[in-house]
Coordinates of C-alpha atoms and ligand atoms in Angstrom, one line a residue:
X1 CA 10.8 3.5 -21.7
X2 CA 7.1 4.0 -21.0
X3 CA 5.1 7.2 -20.9
X4 CA 6.8 9.8 -18.6
X5 CA 3.8 10.8 -16.6
X6 CA 5.9 11.4 -13.5
X7 CA 9.0 13.2 -14.7
X8 CA 10.4 15.5 -12.1
X9 CA 8.2 14.1 -9.3
X10 CA 9.2 12.3 -6.2
X11 CA 7.4 9.4 -4.5
X12 CA 7.8 7.5 -1.2
X13 CA 6.5 3.9 -1.2
X14 CA 6.4 1.8 1.9
X15 CA 6.5 -2.0 1.9
X16 CA 8.6 -1.6 -1.3
X17 CA 11.0 -4.5 -1.0
X18 CA 8.7 -6.9 -2.7
X19 CA 5.1 -7.6 -3.8
X20 CA 2.8 -4.7 -4.6
X21 CA 5.3 -2.1 -3.2
X22 CA 8.1 -3.2 -5.4
X23 CA 5.9 -3.2 -8.5
X24 CA 4.5 0.3 -7.6
X25 CA 8.2 1.6 -7.2
X26 CA 9.3 0.0 -10.5
X27 CA 6.3 1.5 -12.3
X28 CA 6.9 5.0 -10.9
X29 CA 10.6 4.9 -11.9
X30 CA 9.7 3.6 -15.4
X31 CA 7.4 6.6 -15.8
X32 CA 10.0 9.1 -14.8
X33 CA 9.6 9.6 -11.0
X34 CA 12.3 9.4 -8.4
X35 CA 11.3 7.0 -5.6
X36 CA 12.3 6.4 -2.0
X37 CA 11.6 2.8 -1.0
X38 CA 10.9 2.0 2.6
X39 CA 10.7 -1.5 4.1
X40 CA 12.0 -3.4 7.0
X41 CA 13.1 -6.1 4.7
X42 CA 16.5 -5.0 3.4
X43 CA 15.8 -6.8 0.1
X44 CA 14.6 -3.4 -0.8
X45 CA 18.2 -2.3 -1.1
X46 CA 18.7 -4.5 -4.1
X47 CA 15.5 -3.3 -5.7
X48 CA 16.6 0.3 -5.3
X49 CA 20.0 -0.5 -6.7
X50 CA 18.5 -2.2 -9.7
X51 CA 16.3 0.9 -10.3
X52 CA 19.4 3.2 -10.5
X53 CA 20.0 6.8 -9.6
X54 CA 16.4 7.7 -9.3
X55 CA 15.8 5.3 -6.4
X56 CA 16.9 5.1 -2.8
X57 CA 16.1 2.7 0.0
X58 CA 15.9 3.0 3.7
X59 CA 15.2 0.3 6.2
X60 CA 12.1 1.4 8.2
X61 CA 9.4 0.0 10.5
X62 CA 6.3 2.0 9.6
X63 CA 5.1 1.7 13.2
X64 CA 8.1 3.8 14.4
X65 CA 7.6 7.6 14.0
X66 CA 11.3 8.3 13.8
X67 CA 11.8 5.8 11.0
X68 CA 9.0 7.3 8.9
X69 CA 10.3 10.8 9.5
X70 CA 13.7 9.7 8.3
X71 CA 12.1 8.1 5.2
X72 CA 10.3 11.4 4.3
X73 CA 13.5 13.4 4.9
X74 CA 15.4 11.0 2.6
X75 CA 13.0 12.1 -0.2
X76 CA 13.4 15.8 0.4
X77 CA 17.1 15.7 1.0
X78 CA 18.1 13.3 -1.9
X79 CA 15.5 14.3 -4.5
X80 CA 14.4 17.8 -3.3
X81 CA 10.6 17.4 -2.9
X82 CA 7.8 15.0 -2.1
X83 CA 4.8 14.6 -4.5
X84 CA 3.4 11.2 -3.8
X85 CA 3.1 9.0 -0.7
X86 CA 2.1 5.4 -1.1
X87 CA 1.2 3.9 2.3
X88 CA 1.5 0.3 1.2
X89 CA 3.3 -1.6 3.9
X90 CA 1.0 -4.2 5.6
X91 CA 0.4 -7.7 6.4
X92 CA -2.2 -10.1 7.7
X93 CA -2.2 -12.1 10.9
X94 CA -2.4 -15.9 10.6
X95 CA -5.9 -16.8 9.6
X96 CA -8.0 -17.9 12.6
X97 CA -11.3 -17.0 14.3
X98 CA -10.8 -13.5 15.9
X99 CA -11.6 -14.7 19.4
X100 CA -8.6 -17.0 19.2
X101 CA -6.2 -14.3 17.9
X102 CA -3.6 -13.4 20.6
X103 CA -4.0 -9.8 21.8
X104 CA -0.5 -8.9 20.7
X105 CA -1.1 -10.0 17.2
X106 CA -4.3 -7.8 17.1
X107 CA -2.3 -4.8 18.4
X108 CA 0.5 -5.4 15.9
X109 CA -2.0 -5.8 13.0
X110 CA -3.4 -2.3 13.7
X111 CA 0.0 -0.8 14.5
X112 CA 1.3 -1.7 11.0
X113 CA -1.8 -1.4 8.9
X114 CA -3.4 1.7 10.5
X115 CA -0.9 3.5 12.6
X116 CA 1.6 3.1 9.7
X117 CA -0.8 5.2 7.5
X118 CA -1.2 7.8 10.3
X119 CA 2.6 8.1 10.6
X120 CA 3.2 8.3 6.9
X121 CA 0.6 11.2 6.7
X122 CA 1.9 12.8 9.9
X123 CA 5.4 13.2 8.4
X124 CA 4.5 13.7 4.6
X125 CA 1.5 16.0 4.8
X126 CA 3.4 19.1 6.2
X127 CA 5.9 18.7 3.4
X128 CA 3.0 18.6 0.8
X129 CA 1.2 21.5 2.4
X130 CA 4.4 23.6 2.2
X131 CA 4.8 22.6 -1.5
X132 CA 1.2 23.5 -2.4
X133 CA -0.2 20.0 -2.9
X134 CA 0.5 16.3 -3.3
X135 CA -1.1 12.9 -3.6
X136 CA -1.5 10.0 -1.1
X137 CA -2.5 6.5 -2.2
X138 CA -3.1 3.9 0.5
X139 CA -3.2 0.2 0.0
X140 CA -6.4 -1.1 1.6
X141 CA -8.0 -4.4 0.6
X142 CA -11.3 -5.6 -0.9
X143 CA -11.6 -7.3 2.5
X144 CA -12.4 -3.9 3.9
X145 CA -15.7 -3.9 2.0
X146 CA -16.3 -7.6 1.8
X147 CA -14.9 -9.2 5.0
X148 CA -14.3 -12.9 5.4
X149 CA -13.9 -15.5 8.2
X150 CA -10.5 -16.0 9.6
X151 CA -9.0 -12.6 8.7
X152 CA -11.5 -10.4 10.6
X153 CA -9.0 -8.3 12.4
X154 CA -7.0 -7.8 9.1
X155 CA -10.2 -6.8 7.3
X156 CA -11.1 -4.3 10.0
X157 CA -7.6 -2.8 9.9
X158 CA -8.2 -2.2 6.1
X159 CA -11.7 -0.9 6.9
X160 CA -9.9 1.7 9.0
X161 CA -7.6 2.5 6.0
X162 CA -10.7 3.1 3.8
X163 CA -12.2 5.4 6.4
X164 CA -8.9 7.2 6.9
X165 CA -8.6 7.7 3.1
X166 CA -12.1 9.2 2.8
X167 CA -11.7 11.3 5.9
X168 CA -8.3 12.6 4.9
X169 CA -9.6 13.4 1.4
X170 CA -12.2 15.6 3.0
X171 CA -9.7 17.2 5.4
X172 CA -6.8 17.8 2.9
X173 CA -8.7 18.9 -0.2
X174 CA -8.3 22.5 0.7
X175 CA -4.5 21.9 0.6
X176 CA -4.7 20.5 -2.9
X177 CA -3.8 17.1 -1.5
X178 CA -5.7 14.2 -3.0
X179 CA -6.1 11.0 -1.0
X180 CA -7.2 7.7 -2.6
X181 CA -6.8 4.0 -2.0
X182 CA -6.7 0.7 -3.9
X183 CA -8.7 -2.3 -2.7
X184 CA -7.0 -5.4 -4.2
X185 CA -8.3 -8.9 -4.2
X186 CA -6.1 -11.9 -3.3
X187 CA -2.6 -12.0 -4.8
X188 CA -0.1 -14.8 -4.4
X189 CA 2.6 -12.6 -2.9
X190 CA 4.7 -13.2 0.3
X191 CA 1.6 -11.7 2.0
X192 CA -0.1 -15.2 1.7
X193 CA 2.7 -16.8 3.8
X194 CA 1.5 -14.7 6.7
X195 CA -2.1 -15.6 6.3
X196 CA -1.4 -19.3 5.7
X197 CA 1.4 -20.0 8.2
X198 CA 4.4 -20.0 5.8
X199 CA 3.0 -21.2 2.5
X200 CA 1.7 -19.4 -0.5
X201 CA -1.5 -20.5 -2.2
X202 CA -1.4 -24.0 -3.6
X203 CA -3.4 -24.9 -6.7
X204 CA -6.4 -26.0 -4.7
X205 CA -6.6 -22.7 -2.7
X206 CA -5.8 -20.7 -5.8
X207 CA -8.7 -22.4 -7.7
X208 CA -11.2 -21.8 -4.9
X209 CA -10.3 -18.1 -4.9
X210 CA -10.3 -17.7 -8.7
X211 CA -13.8 -19.3 -8.9
X212 CA -15.2 -16.2 -7.1
X213 CA -13.4 -13.7 -9.4
X214 CA -15.4 -13.0 -12.6
X215 CA -12.3 -12.2 -14.6
X216 CA -11.0 -15.6 -13.7
X217 CA -7.6 -14.9 -12.2
X218 CA -6.0 -13.6 -9.0
X219 CA -4.6 -10.0 -8.7
X220 CA -1.0 -9.4 -9.9
X221 CA 1.3 -6.8 -8.4
X222 CA 1.2 -5.1 -11.9
X223 CA -2.6 -4.6 -11.6
X224 CA -2.0 -2.8 -8.3
X225 CA 0.9 -0.7 -9.7
X226 CA -1.3 0.4 -12.7
X227 CA -4.1 1.5 -10.4
X228 CA -1.9 3.3 -7.9
X229 CA 0.0 5.2 -10.6
X230 CA -3.3 6.1 -12.3
X231 CA -4.6 7.5 -8.9
X232 CA -1.4 9.4 -8.4
X233 CA -1.4 10.8 -11.9
X234 CA -2.9 14.0 -13.4
X235 CA -5.5 11.8 -15.2
X236 CA -7.0 11.4 -11.7
X237 CA -6.8 15.1 -10.9
X238 CA -10.5 15.4 -9.8
X239 CA -10.5 12.0 -7.9
X240 CA -10.2 12.1 -4.1
X241 CA -11.6 9.8 -1.5
X242 CA -11.9 7.0 -4.1
X243 CA -11.2 3.5 -2.8
X244 CA -10.8 1.7 -6.1
X245 CA -11.5 -2.1 -6.2
X246 CA -8.7 -3.9 -8.0
X247 CA -10.5 -7.1 -7.8
X248 CA -11.5 -8.6 -11.2
X249 CA -15.2 -8.2 -10.2
X250 CA -14.9 -10.1 -6.9
X251 CA -17.0 -7.7 -4.9
X252 CA -20.0 -7.6 -7.3
X253 CA -22.8 -9.1 -5.3
Ligands
NAD1 N1 -1.5 -10.0 -1.5 C1 -2.8 -9.9 -1.2 O1 -3.6 -10.8 -1.3 C2 -3.3 -8.5 -0.8 C3 -4.6 -8.2 -1.0 C4 -5.1 -7.0 -0.7 C5 -4.3 -6.1 0.0 N2 -3.0 -6.4 0.3 C6 -2.2 -5.4 0.9 O2 -1.2 -4.9 0.0 C7 -0.1 -4.5 0.7 C8 1.2 -5.1 0.1 O3 1.0 -6.5 0.3 P1 1.8 -7.5 -0.7 O4 0.8 -8.5 -1.2 O5 2.7 -6.8 -1.6 O6 2.7 -8.3 0.4 P2 4.2 -8.5 0.6 O7 4.4 -9.3 1.9 O8 4.8 -9.1 -0.7 O9 4.8 -7.1 0.7 C9 4.5 -6.3 1.9 C10 5.8 -5.5 2.3 O10 5.6 -4.7 3.4 C11 6.6 -4.9 4.3 N3 6.3 -4.5 5.6 C12 5.4 -5.2 6.4 N4 5.3 -4.6 7.6 C13 6.2 -3.6 7.6 C14 6.5 -2.6 8.6 N5 6.0 -2.6 9.9 N6 7.4 -1.7 8.2 C15 8.0 -1.6 7.0 N7 7.6 -2.6 6.0 C16 6.8 -3.5 6.4 C17 7.1 -6.3 4.2 O11 8.5 -6.5 4.6 C18 7.0 -6.5 2.7 O12 8.2 -6.3 1.9 C19 -0.3 -4.8 2.2 O13 -0.8 -3.6 2.8 C20 -1.4 -5.9 2.1 O14 -2.2 -5.9 3.3 C21 -2.5 -7.6 -0.1

């Protein structure tokens, strides 16, 4: 059992069935929190079952207001409060020049990655205000700050997440709600299947990416979980509006 930084606290994590969200959820539970996992992939059910009594899963689409409301209610009804919201659910459209991207793919990209953050905050912030404070950690991307060809709409959606994070930090500070984000570099999760049309990174693609990362490896879900839990913790009590690069130095120009 690790350090119990989150004993007695309750977190909601979206996109928690796998990848970063699963690692974030596991780390919160290991450090004493109760966690409500939300995802439209019902594999999240098995993750919650594996985590035991301090975890619960609900199938949600973060673009649907009633789903997100139910997710927040599950936290307050099952565990009695809500301290941390991780708006982590997201994906990238298939890589292609933006002028070729179908309009419905562009709309869905912003619905999940941007409106999903809006809905999470819409339903969680009133609970946090009533409780006297809270923490929000959004999963953006290093692509928000350093966009690249082929994933322009995805990068722009994460740029919006960075701006939402900083704007909300300004807006919610007086309610003692901190709002931060992580900006990860490439990680070979299921996310890559969406970008690459069904396949994760092969050795060649991995090598090309790693060459641009000073620390010489891709991001791992555990790297993201460590940074998210740091930003959610009391060690980060004076940090708000921070968009933390979890990128092994990738964005150093
Ligand atoms: N993997 C990377 O290279 C990378 C880099 C930077 C940022 N990110 C971001 O990190 C976050 C997590 O990505 P990951 O790498 O863990 O990918 P992943 O595909 O392993 O996990 C994302 C999860 O979000 C869920 N999800 C997607 N849309 C949803 C919706 N509308 N409602 C509910 N759940 C939904 C998926 O079912 C999945 O379980 C995303 O926001 C992604 O954009 C990923």
